[in-house]
Coordinates of C-alpha atoms in Angstrom, one line a residue:
Chain A
X1 CA -53.8 70.7 2.9
X2 CA -50.1 71.3 3.6
X3 CA -50.7 72.7 7.1
X4 CA -52.7 69.6 7.9
X5 CA -50.0 67.4 6.4
X6 CA -47.4 69.2 8.6
X7 CA -49.4 68.5 11.7
X8 CA -48.9 64.7 11.2
X9 CA -46.0 62.9 12.6
X10 CA -43.4 61.5 10.3
X11 CA -44.8 58.0 10.9
X12 CA -48.3 59.1 10.0
X13 CA -47.0 60.9 6.9
X14 CA -45.2 57.7 5.7
X15 CA -48.3 55.6 6.4
X16 CA -50.6 58.1 4.6
X17 CA -48.3 58.3 1.6
X18 CA -47.9 54.5 1.5
X19 CA -51.7 54.0 1.8
X20 CA -52.4 56.5 -1.0
X21 CA -49.7 55.0 -3.3
X22 CA -51.1 51.5 -2.7
X23 CA -54.6 52.7 -3.6
X24 CA -53.1 54.5 -6.6
X25 CA -51.3 51.3 -7.6
X26 CA -54.5 49.3 -7.3
X27 CA -56.6 51.8 -9.3
X28 CA -53.9 52.4 -11.8
X29 CA -53.7 48.6 -12.5
X30 CA -57.4 48.4 -12.8
X31 CA -57.6 51.4 -15.1
X32 CA -54.7 50.2 -17.3
X33 CA -56.1 46.7 -17.5
X34 CA -59.5 48.1 -18.4
X35 CA -57.9 50.4 -21.0
X36 CA -56.0 47.4 -22.5
X37 CA -59.2 45.4 -22.9
X38 CA -61.1 48.4 -24.3
X39 CA -58.3 49.1 -26.7
X40 CA -58.4 45.5 -28.0
X41 CA -62.2 45.6 -28.2
X42 CA -62.0 48.9 -30.0
X43 CA -59.4 47.7 -32.5
X44 CA -61.4 44.5 -33.2
X45 CA -64.7 46.6 -33.6
X46 CA -62.9 49.1 -35.8
X47 CA -61.4 46.3 -38.0
X48 CA -64.7 44.6 -38.3
X49 CA -66.4 47.9 -39.2
X50 CA -63.7 48.7 -41.8
X51 CA -64.1 45.2 -43.3
X52 CA -67.9 45.7 -43.4
X53 CA -67.4 49.1 -45.1
X54 CA -65.1 47.4 -47.7
X55 CA -67.7 44.7 -48.3
X56 CA -70.6 47.2 -48.5
X57 CA -68.6 49.3 -50.9
X58 CA -68.4 46.4 -53.3
X59 CA -72.2 46.1 -53.5
X60 CA -72.5 48.6 -56.3
X61 CA -69.9 46.7 -58.3
X62 CA -71.7 43.4 -57.7
X63 CA -75.0 45.0 -58.8
X64 CA -73.3 46.2 -62.0
X65 CA -71.9 42.8 -62.7
X66 CA -75.3 41.2 -62.1
X67 CA -76.7 43.7 -64.5
X68 CA -74.0 42.7 -67.0
X69 CA -74.9 39.1 -66.6
X70 CA -78.5 40.0 -67.2
X71 CA -77.5 41.6 -70.5
X72 CA -75.3 38.7 -71.5
X73 CA -77.6 35.9 -70.9
X74 CA -81.1 35.3 -72.2
X75 CA -83.5 34.5 -69.4
X76 CA -85.6 32.2 -71.6
X77 CA -82.7 29.7 -71.7
X78 CA -81.7 29.7 -68.0
X79 CA -82.5 26.5 -66.2
X80 CA -84.1 26.0 -62.8
X81 CA -83.5 22.9 -60.8
X82 CA -86.2 20.8 -62.4
X83 CA -85.2 21.8 -65.9
X84 CA -81.6 21.0 -65.2
X85 CA -82.5 17.6 -63.8
X86 CA -84.7 16.9 -66.8
X87 CA -82.0 18.0 -69.3
X88 CA -79.3 15.8 -67.6
X89 CA -81.7 12.9 -67.4
X90 CA -82.5 13.3 -71.1
X91 CA -78.8 13.3 -72.0
X92 CA -78.1 10.2 -69.9
X93 CA -80.9 8.3 -71.5
X94 CA -79.8 9.4 -74.9
X95 CA -76.3 8.3 -74.3
X96 CA -77.5 5.1 -72.6
X97 CA -75.6 5.1 -69.4
X98 CA -76.6 4.0 -65.9
X99 CA -77.1 7.1 -63.9
X100 CA -78.3 8.5 -60.6
X101 CA -79.2 12.2 -59.9
X102 CA -79.3 14.1 -56.7
X103 CA -79.9 17.8 -56.1
X104 CA -78.0 20.3 -53.9
X105 CA -79.4 23.3 -51.9
X106 CA -80.3 26.1 -54.2
X107 CA -79.0 29.6 -53.5
X108 CA -81.0 32.8 -54.3
X109 CA -80.1 36.4 -54.4
X110 CA -82.3 39.0 -56.0
X111 CA -83.4 37.9 -59.4
X112 CA -80.8 35.1 -59.5
X113 CA -81.1 31.5 -58.3
X114 CA -78.2 29.0 -58.5
X115 CA -79.0 25.3 -58.6
X116 CA -76.8 22.2 -58.3
X117 CA -77.4 18.7 -59.5
X118 CA -75.0 15.8 -59.0
X119 CA -74.9 13.1 -61.7
X120 CA -73.4 9.7 -60.9
X121 CA -72.6 7.6 -63.9
X122 CA -71.9 3.9 -63.1
X123 CA -69.7 1.6 -65.2
X124 CA -69.1 3.9 -68.1
X125 CA -66.3 3.9 -70.6
X126 CA -64.5 6.9 -72.0
X127 CA -66.6 7.1 -75.2
X128 CA -69.7 7.2 -73.1
X129 CA -68.4 9.9 -71.0
X130 CA -67.5 12.0 -74.0
X131 CA -70.9 11.4 -75.5
X132 CA -72.4 12.6 -72.3
X133 CA -70.1 15.7 -72.5
X134 CA -71.3 16.4 -76.1
X135 CA -74.8 16.2 -74.8
X136 CA -74.2 18.8 -72.2
X137 CA -72.4 21.1 -74.7
X138 CA -75.8 22.0 -76.2
X139 CA -76.8 23.6 -72.9
X140 CA -73.6 25.5 -72.3
X141 CA -73.2 28.2 -71.1
X142 CA -76.5 27.9 -69.2
X143 CA -75.3 24.7 -67.6
X144 CA -71.9 24.5 -66.0
X145 CA -69.7 21.6 -64.9
X146 CA -68.4 22.5 -61.5
X147 CA -66.6 19.4 -60.5
X148 CA -65.8 16.0 -62.0
X149 CA -64.5 12.8 -60.4
X150 CA -63.6 9.6 -62.1
X151 CA -62.9 6.4 -60.3
X152 CA -62.4 2.8 -61.4
X153 CA -65.8 1.3 -62.0
X154 CA -65.4 -2.3 -63.1
X155 CA -63.2 -5.2 -63.7
X156 CA -61.4 -3.6 -66.7
X157 CA -59.4 -0.4 -66.7
X158 CA -61.7 1.0 -69.3
X159 CA -64.7 0.9 -67.0
X160 CA -65.1 4.0 -64.9
X161 CA -67.5 5.5 -62.4
X162 CA -68.0 9.2 -62.7
X163 CA -69.5 11.9 -60.5
X164 CA -70.4 15.3 -62.1
X165 CA -71.5 18.3 -60.3
X166 CA -73.6 20.5 -62.6
X167 CA -74.8 24.0 -61.9
X168 CA -77.4 26.1 -63.6
X169 CA -79.0 29.4 -62.8
X170 CA -82.3 31.0 -63.3
X171 CA -82.6 34.7 -64.0
X172 CA -85.8 36.8 -63.8
X173 CA -85.5 39.9 -65.9
X174 CA -88.5 41.8 -64.4
X175 CA -88.3 43.4 -62.0
X176 CA -84.6 43.8 -61.7
X177 CA -84.0 44.0 -58.0
X178 CA -81.2 42.6 -55.8
Chain B
X1 CA -34.5 61.6 26.6
X2 CA -35.3 62.7 23.1
X3 CA -36.3 60.1 20.6
X4 CA -33.7 59.9 17.8
X5 CA -35.7 58.3 15.0
X6 CA -39.2 59.7 15.0
X7 CA -39.8 63.1 16.6
X8 CA -43.2 63.8 17.9
X9 CA -43.1 67.5 17.4
X10 CA -45.9 70.1 17.5
X11 CA -46.0 72.9 15.0
X12 CA -45.6 75.5 17.8
X13 CA -42.7 77.8 17.9
X14 CA -41.6 78.8 21.4
X15 CA -39.9 82.0 22.1
X16 CA -38.0 82.0 25.4
X17 CA -37.5 85.2 27.5
X18 CA -34.2 86.9 26.9
X19 CA -33.2 87.1 30.6
X20 CA -32.0 83.6 30.6
X21 CA -29.4 84.1 27.9
X22 CA -25.8 85.3 27.5
X23 CA -25.0 86.6 24.0
X24 CA -21.7 87.0 22.2
X25 CA -21.0 88.3 18.7
X26 CA -18.1 86.5 17.0
X27 CA -16.1 87.9 14.1
X28 CA -15.4 85.1 11.6
X29 CA -12.1 84.8 9.8
X30 CA -12.5 85.3 6.0
X31 CA -10.7 82.0 5.4
X32 CA -13.1 80.0 7.6
X33 CA -14.9 77.3 5.6
X34 CA -18.6 76.6 6.1
X35 CA -17.9 73.1 7.5
X36 CA -15.7 74.6 10.2
X37 CA -18.4 77.0 11.3
X38 CA -20.2 74.7 13.7
X39 CA -17.0 73.6 15.5
X40 CA -16.0 77.2 15.8
X41 CA -19.3 78.1 17.4
X42 CA -19.1 75.1 19.7
X43 CA -15.6 76.1 20.7
X44 CA -16.9 79.7 21.5
X45 CA -19.8 78.3 23.5
X46 CA -17.5 76.0 25.5
X47 CA -15.0 78.8 26.2
X48 CA -17.7 81.2 27.2
X49 CA -19.4 78.9 29.7
X50 CA -18.1 77.3 32.8
X51 CA -20.6 74.4 32.2
X52 CA -20.0 71.5 29.8
X53 CA -21.7 72.1 26.5
X54 CA -24.1 69.2 27.0
X55 CA -25.7 71.2 29.8
X56 CA -26.3 74.2 27.7
X57 CA -29.0 75.3 25.4
X58 CA -27.4 77.3 22.7
X59 CA -27.9 78.6 19.2
X60 CA -26.4 81.0 16.7
X61 CA -27.5 83.3 14.0
X62 CA -25.2 84.5 11.2
X63 CA -24.8 87.9 9.5
X64 CA -23.1 86.6 6.4
X65 CA -22.4 90.0 4.9
X66 CA -20.5 91.2 8.0
X67 CA -18.9 87.7 8.6
X68 CA -20.3 87.8 12.1
X69 CA -22.4 85.4 14.1
X70 CA -24.5 86.0 17.2
X71 CA -24.1 83.2 19.7
X72 CA -26.5 82.9 22.5
X73 CA -26.6 80.4 25.3
X74 CA -28.4 79.4 28.5
X75 CA -28.5 76.4 30.7
X76 CA -30.8 73.6 29.6
X77 CA -32.2 73.7 33.2
X78 CA -33.3 77.3 32.9
X79 CA -34.8 76.7 29.5
X80 CA -36.7 73.7 30.8
X81 CA -38.0 75.7 33.6
X82 CA -39.2 78.4 31.2
X83 CA -40.7 75.9 28.8
X84 CA -41.9 72.4 29.5
X85 CA -42.4 71.7 25.7
X86 CA -38.7 72.3 25.1
X87 CA -38.3 68.9 23.4
X88 CA -41.6 68.7 21.6
X89 CA -41.9 72.2 20.1
X90 CA -41.3 72.7 16.4
X91 CA -38.6 75.3 17.2
X92 CA -37.3 77.0 20.3
X93 CA -35.7 80.4 19.9
X94 CA -34.8 83.3 22.2
X95 CA -37.4 86.0 21.9
X96 CA -34.8 88.7 21.1
X97 CA -34.1 86.8 17.8
X98 CA -37.3 88.3 16.4
X99 CA -35.7 91.7 16.6
X100 CA -33.0 90.8 14.1
X101 CA -34.0 92.3 10.8
X102 CA -32.6 95.1 8.6
X103 CA -29.3 96.7 9.6
X104 CA -29.7 99.8 11.8
X105 CA -28.9 103.1 10.2
X106 CA -27.6 104.3 13.5
X107 CA -26.9 102.8 16.9
X108 CA -30.2 101.8 18.3
X109 CA -31.9 99.8 20.9
X110 CA -34.9 97.6 20.3
X111 CA -36.9 96.1 23.1
X112 CA -38.9 92.9 22.9
X113 CA -41.8 92.3 25.3
X114 CA -42.6 88.8 26.4
X115 CA -45.1 87.6 29.0
X116 CA -42.4 87.5 31.7
X117 CA -39.8 90.1 30.8
X118 CA -38.5 92.9 28.7
X119 CA -35.3 92.4 26.7
X120 CA -33.4 95.3 25.2
X121 CA -31.1 94.4 22.2
X122 CA -28.4 97.0 21.4
X123 CA -27.3 97.3 17.8
X124 CA -24.3 99.3 16.6
X125 CA -24.5 101.4 13.5
X126 CA -25.0 99.3 10.4
X127 CA -25.1 96.1 12.4
X128 CA -27.7 93.4 11.9
X129 CA -26.8 91.5 15.1
X130 CA -27.1 93.0 18.6
X131 CA -23.9 93.2 20.6
X132 CA -25.6 93.3 24.0
X133 CA -28.9 92.0 25.5
X134 CA -30.3 93.3 28.8
X135 CA -33.4 91.8 30.3
X136 CA -35.7 92.7 33.2
X137 CA -38.4 90.4 34.6
X138 CA -41.9 91.9 35.0
X139 CA -43.2 92.4 38.5
X140 CA -46.3 90.6 37.4
X141 CA -46.6 88.2 34.4
X142 CA -48.6 89.4 31.4
X143 CA -51.0 87.2 29.5
X144 CA -49.4 85.3 26.6
X145 CA -51.5 87.0 24.0
X146 CA -52.1 90.8 23.9
X147 CA -55.0 92.5 22.2
X148 CA -53.6 93.3 18.8
X149 CA -54.8 96.9 18.7
X150 CA -54.9 98.1 22.3
X151 CA -53.3 97.1 25.6
X152 CA -55.2 97.5 28.8
X153 CA -54.1 100.2 31.3
X154 CA -53.2 97.6 33.9
X155 CA -50.9 95.8 31.4
X156 CA -49.5 99.2 30.4
X157 CA -48.6 100.0 34.0
X158 CA -46.7 96.7 34.3
X159 CA -44.9 97.3 31.0
X160 CA -44.0 100.9 32.0
X161 CA -42.7 99.7 35.3
X162 CA -40.5 97.1 33.7
X163 CA -39.3 99.6 31.1
X164 CA -38.2 102.0 33.9
X165 CA -36.4 99.1 35.7
X166 CA -34.7 98.1 32.5
X167 CA -33.7 101.7 31.9
X168 CA -32.1 101.8 35.4
X169 CA -30.4 98.5 34.9
X170 CA -29.0 99.5 31.5
X171 CA -27.7 102.8 32.9
X172 CA -26.0 100.9 35.7
X173 CA -24.5 98.5 33.2
X174 CA -23.2 101.5 31.1
X175 CA -25.5 100.8 28.2
X176 CA -27.1 103.7 26.3
X177 CA -30.4 105.2 27.2
X178 CA -33.4 103.1 26.1
X179 CA -35.5 104.3 23.2
X180 CA -39.1 103.5 23.1
X181 CA -38.7 100.9 20.2
X182 CA -40.9 98.5 22.1
X183 CA -42.2 95.4 20.2
X184 CA -44.0 92.3 21.0
X185 CA -44.2 89.2 18.9
X186 CA -47.7 89.3 17.4
X187 CA -47.4 86.1 15.4
X188 CA -44.9 83.5 14.3
X189 CA -45.5 80.6 12.0
X190 CA -43.7 77.9 10.1
X191 CA -44.0 78.4 6.3
X192 CA -44.3 75.5 3.9
X193 CA -40.6 75.8 3.0
X194 CA -39.8 75.5 6.8
X195 CA -38.8 79.2 7.0
X196 CA -40.1 81.0 10.1
X197 CA -42.4 84.0 9.6
X198 CA -42.3 86.6 12.3
X199 CA -44.8 89.4 12.7
X200 CA -43.9 92.1 15.3
X201 CA -46.2 94.7 16.6
X202 CA -44.9 98.0 17.9
X203 CA -46.3 99.3 21.1
X204 CA -46.8 103.0 21.8
X205 CA -46.2 103.2 25.5
X206 CA -47.9 106.6 25.8
X207 CA -51.2 105.6 24.2
X208 CA -51.1 101.9 24.7
X209 CA -51.9 101.2 21.0
X210 CA -50.2 98.6 18.8
X211 CA -49.2 98.8 15.2
X212 CA -48.5 95.5 13.4
X213 CA -45.3 95.7 11.2
X214 CA -44.5 93.8 8.0
X215 CA -43.5 90.2 8.4
X216 CA -39.9 89.1 8.5
X217 CA -38.4 85.6 8.0
X218 CA -35.8 83.3 9.3
X219 CA -34.9 81.2 6.4
X220 CA -32.8 78.3 5.2
X221 CA -30.2 76.6 7.5
X222 CA -30.7 79.5 10.0
X223 CA -34.0 78.0 11.0
X224 CA -32.0 75.1 12.5
X225 CA -28.9 76.9 13.6
X226 CA -30.9 79.4 15.6
X227 CA -32.8 76.7 17.4
X228 CA -31.7 76.1 21.0
X229 CA -31.8 72.3 21.0
X230 CA -28.6 70.3 20.5
X231 CA -27.1 69.6 17.2
X232 CA -27.9 65.9 16.9
X233 CA -31.6 66.6 17.7
X234 CA -31.6 69.4 15.1
X235 CA -29.9 67.2 12.5
X236 CA -32.6 64.6 13.1
X237 CA -35.2 67.3 12.8
X238 CA -33.7 68.6 9.6
X239 CA -33.5 65.0 8.2
X240 CA -37.2 64.5 9.1
X241 CA -38.1 67.8 7.5
X242 CA -36.4 66.6 4.3
X243 CA -38.2 63.3 4.4
X244 CA -41.5 65.1 5.0
X245 CA -40.7 67.3 2.0
X246 CA -40.1 64.2 0.0
X247 CA -43.3 62.7 1.2
X248 CA -45.2 65.9 0.4
X249 CA -43.8 65.8 -3.1
X250 CA -44.8 62.2 -3.3
X251 CA -48.3 63.1 -2.1
X252 CA -48.6 65.9 -4.6
X253 CA -47.4 63.5 -7.3
X254 CA -49.9 61.0 -6.2
X255 CA -52.6 63.6 -6.5
X256 CA -51.6 64.3 -10.1
X257 CA -51.4 60.5 -10.7
X258 CA -54.8 60.1 -9.2
X259 CA -56.1 62.8 -11.5
X260 CA -54.5 60.9 -14.4
X261 CA -56.1 57.7 -13.3
X262 CA -59.5 59.5 -13.0
X263 CA -58.9 60.8 -16.5
X264 CA -58.1 57.3 -17.7
X265 CA -61.3 56.0 -16.1
X266 CA -63.2 58.8 -17.8
X267 CA -61.6 57.9 -21.2
X268 CA -62.4 54.2 -20.5
X269 CA -66.0 55.2 -19.8
X270 CA -66.2 57.2 -23.0
X271 CA -64.4 54.3 -24.8
X272 CA -67.2 51.9 -23.7
X273 CA -69.8 54.2 -25.3
X274 CA -67.8 54.4 -28.5
X275 CA -67.2 50.7 -28.6
X276 CA -70.9 50.0 -27.9
X277 CA -71.9 52.4 -30.6
X278 CA -69.4 50.8 -33.1
X279 CA -70.7 47.4 -32.2
X280 CA -74.3 48.4 -32.6
X281 CA -73.4 49.9 -36.0
X282 CA -71.7 46.6 -36.9
X283 CA -74.8 44.6 -35.7
X284 CA -77.0 46.9 -37.7
X285 CA -74.9 46.5 -40.8
X286 CA -74.5 42.8 -40.4
X287 CA -77.6 41.7 -42.4
X288 CA -76.5 44.0 -45.3
X289 CA -73.0 42.7 -45.2
X290 CA -74.3 39.1 -45.1
X291 CA -76.4 40.0 -48.1
X292 CA -73.5 41.4 -50.0
X293 CA -71.4 38.3 -49.2
X294 CA -74.1 36.1 -50.4
X295 CA -74.3 38.2 -53.5
X296 CA -70.6 37.9 -54.0
X297 CA -70.7 34.1 -53.7
X298 CA -73.6 33.8 -56.1
X299 CA -72.0 36.2 -58.5
X300 CA -68.8 34.2 -58.5
X301 CA -70.8 31.1 -59.3
X302 CA -72.9 32.6 -62.0
X303 CA -70.0 34.5 -63.7
X304 CA -68.3 31.1 -64.2
X305 CA -71.1 30.2 -66.5
X306 CA -69.9 32.8 -69.0
X307 CA -66.2 32.1 -68.6
X308 CA -65.8 28.4 -68.2
X309 CA -69.0 26.5 -68.4
X310 CA -67.6 23.0 -69.2
X311 CA -63.9 23.4 -69.0
X312 CA -63.2 20.2 -67.0
X313 CA -65.1 18.3 -69.6
X314 CA -63.2 20.0 -72.3
X315 CA -60.0 19.2 -70.7
X316 CA -61.0 15.6 -70.3
X317 CA -61.9 15.5 -74.0
X318 CA -58.5 16.9 -75.0
X319 CA -56.7 14.5 -72.7
X320 CA -58.6 11.6 -74.1
X321 CA -57.8 12.6 -77.6
X322 CA -54.1 12.7 -76.8
X323 CA -54.3 9.4 -74.9
X324 CA -52.5 6.4 -76.6
X325 CA -54.5 3.2 -76.6
X326 CA -52.4 1.6 -73.9
X327 CA -53.0 4.5 -71.5
X328 CA -56.0 4.4 -69.2
X329 CA -57.5 6.8 -66.8
X330 CA -58.1 5.1 -63.6
X331 CA -59.1 7.9 -61.3
X332 CA -59.8 11.5 -61.9
X333 CA -60.9 14.5 -59.9
X334 CA -61.7 17.9 -61.3
X335 CA -62.5 21.0 -59.4
X336 CA -61.9 24.7 -59.0
X337 CA -59.4 26.6 -56.9
X338 CA -59.1 30.3 -56.3
X339 CA -55.7 32.0 -56.9
X340 CA -55.3 35.8 -56.8
X341 CA -59.1 36.3 -57.0
X342 CA -59.2 34.2 -60.2
X343 CA -60.9 30.9 -60.5
X344 CA -58.8 28.1 -62.0
X345 CA -59.8 24.6 -62.8
X346 CA -57.7 21.6 -62.2
X347 CA -57.7 17.9 -62.9
X348 CA -55.9 15.3 -60.8
X349 CA -55.6 12.2 -62.8
X350 CA -54.4 8.7 -61.9
X351 CA -53.5 6.6 -64.9
X352 CA -51.9 3.4 -66.2
X353 CA -49.4 3.2 -69.0
X354 CA -47.4 0.4 -70.5
X355 CA -44.1 2.2 -69.7
X356 CA -42.8 5.3 -68.0
X357 CA -41.7 6.6 -71.4
X358 CA -45.2 6.3 -72.7
X359 CA -46.6 8.2 -69.7
X360 CA -44.0 10.9 -70.2
X361 CA -44.8 11.1 -73.9
X362 CA -48.5 11.5 -73.0
X363 CA -47.7 14.3 -70.6
X364 CA -45.6 16.1 -73.2
X365 CA -48.4 15.9 -75.7
X366 CA -50.8 17.6 -73.2
X367 CA -48.2 20.2 -72.5
X368 CA -48.4 21.2 -76.1
X369 CA -52.0 22.3 -75.7
X370 CA -52.5 26.0 -74.9
X371 CA -55.6 25.3 -72.7
X372 CA -53.3 24.0 -69.9
X373 CA -51.2 26.4 -67.9
X374 CA -49.6 23.6 -65.7
X375 CA -49.0 20.0 -66.5
X376 CA -47.2 17.9 -63.8
X377 CA -46.4 14.2 -64.1
X378 CA -45.5 12.5 -60.9
X379 CA -45.3 9.3 -58.8
X380 CA -44.2 7.1 -61.7
X381 CA -44.1 3.4 -60.5
X382 CA -43.3 0.6 -62.9
X383 CA -44.0 -3.1 -62.3
X384 CA -44.7 -6.0 -64.6
X385 CA -45.0 -4.0 -67.8
X386 CA -47.4 -1.6 -66.1
X387 CA -46.6 2.0 -65.0
X388 CA -48.8 3.9 -62.6
X389 CA -48.6 7.7 -62.8
X390 CA -50.3 10.8 -61.5
X391 CA -51.0 13.8 -63.7
X392 CA -52.0 17.2 -62.5
X393 CA -53.2 19.9 -65.0
X394 CA -54.4 23.4 -64.4
X395 CA -56.7 25.3 -66.7
X396 CA -57.1 29.1 -66.2
X397 CA -60.7 30.2 -66.0
X398 CA -60.2 32.7 -68.9
X399 CA -58.5 30.1 -71.1
X400 CA -61.3 29.7 -73.5
X401 CA -65.0 29.3 -73.8
X402 CA -65.7 32.9 -72.9
X403 CA -69.1 34.1 -73.8
X404 CA -68.9 37.8 -74.3
X405 CA -72.2 38.8 -75.6
X406 CA -74.9 36.4 -74.7
X407 CA -75.2 32.8 -75.5
X408 CA -77.6 30.5 -77.1
X409 CA -77.5 26.8 -76.3

């Protein structure tokens, strides 16, 4: 190659070198840009994969905790959505308050289902609220109060409106599969 | 006129017949600096020639060990006659320069054969440089290239005739008898480092056979000093050679850089496969991950049943028990918040008291209950025997109501 290069005039040598370096510049820019993009993609993919691995590694722990819950709770007392609604409705009637019930979207995983019922109590005083609480106590811990909101509900400060978000779960003991 | 910026030079080395040249060996003073060498040679050329130096084609070759230089000169006109490519050749040297090699063990005479003449170079004992050159023109010109192994009989006759004429002329000039050290320049080439490779072949006049000798070189600055073109031209040539060397280095660097870029493209290509493989693994794992996340969410919800089933209610009950008759709860919101992977419950309460002191007293009573980790009284506003206040309480999830081993409603 050197003999061929020597045959060229200086002008041709300069032009050849410049042309080659321009090409190298273009391709180097392309390659580096591509490398940068791939590096970012690779880092993102690697991080996602690591996060996935961490999440998947927890599964055994979750299964063990589900198994523990299965041991702690008696499946005959767990409440499905209808049972929860009925229980709350019964308490409301027993306490004698004006109420409305709505249901949330149930969640299910393996043998467990989680239900949500929202109870609205209208124009209720604090003793009524506490009576309602005492009624729910009987179903604890199979019924859980997730959120509570009180707001003025009448002409007097004693009158309140309340919103309760209750949750219950249903547990099937056989077969135990998640 | 020679171009000064860009030389359009061939790669051919031209060797001019010796008959056109006058030679002179100069002894250099020990104290002469290298920078002064050129001016010394120019002075010698000017003093040896009746013509101005601009009309001369001259060059020089040093023997650094002996502190001698061989200066040779001819008129540019004679050189141009002998060689039309004088300005475009890569190098132009006198043919007898190819005879300069190892020092002679004894006084000797070496003869170089060119297509137009025979030149005898006389060397003193131990000298590298000839102290005299004698040339004779052939009666008939020989072809430029000889057969490397054998010379034809017709050519031999021409060479023998020239040899005898040269012998006669040398004797007349008082030079020693010629020896049959007859050579011709078999090959000359420019090496990559710009040195000149010279390959001589020795001719046996009796048999007409040729024997190629090991190559010799003209190296370094001598490549330019020995050239017959003028100094400015040669300086330009040298500068362009340096630039060409730099360009060659740049070209070689570009080749390595190109190899690096190719490698980078290859790595990128492999990288794409790795990324795609990783992404496909992620996609394949996504349903399982989603399932585990769902499981986590559900588990968090269900575990709260065993740790804090009705805590907001319980908190409300406690707060109601501590409430003085003149304090009312006007607005309340209870919920859960996650802190350090632990679920805490909170109550935000808006109330009315008869005075700020009563509200503060109420908050202090609640603070005394171990169920609450935080009790914050804020936004106290008093007007017309009525004080509005905000109360925030936090209840840790593990504060109470923990069901350790099953539960029966």
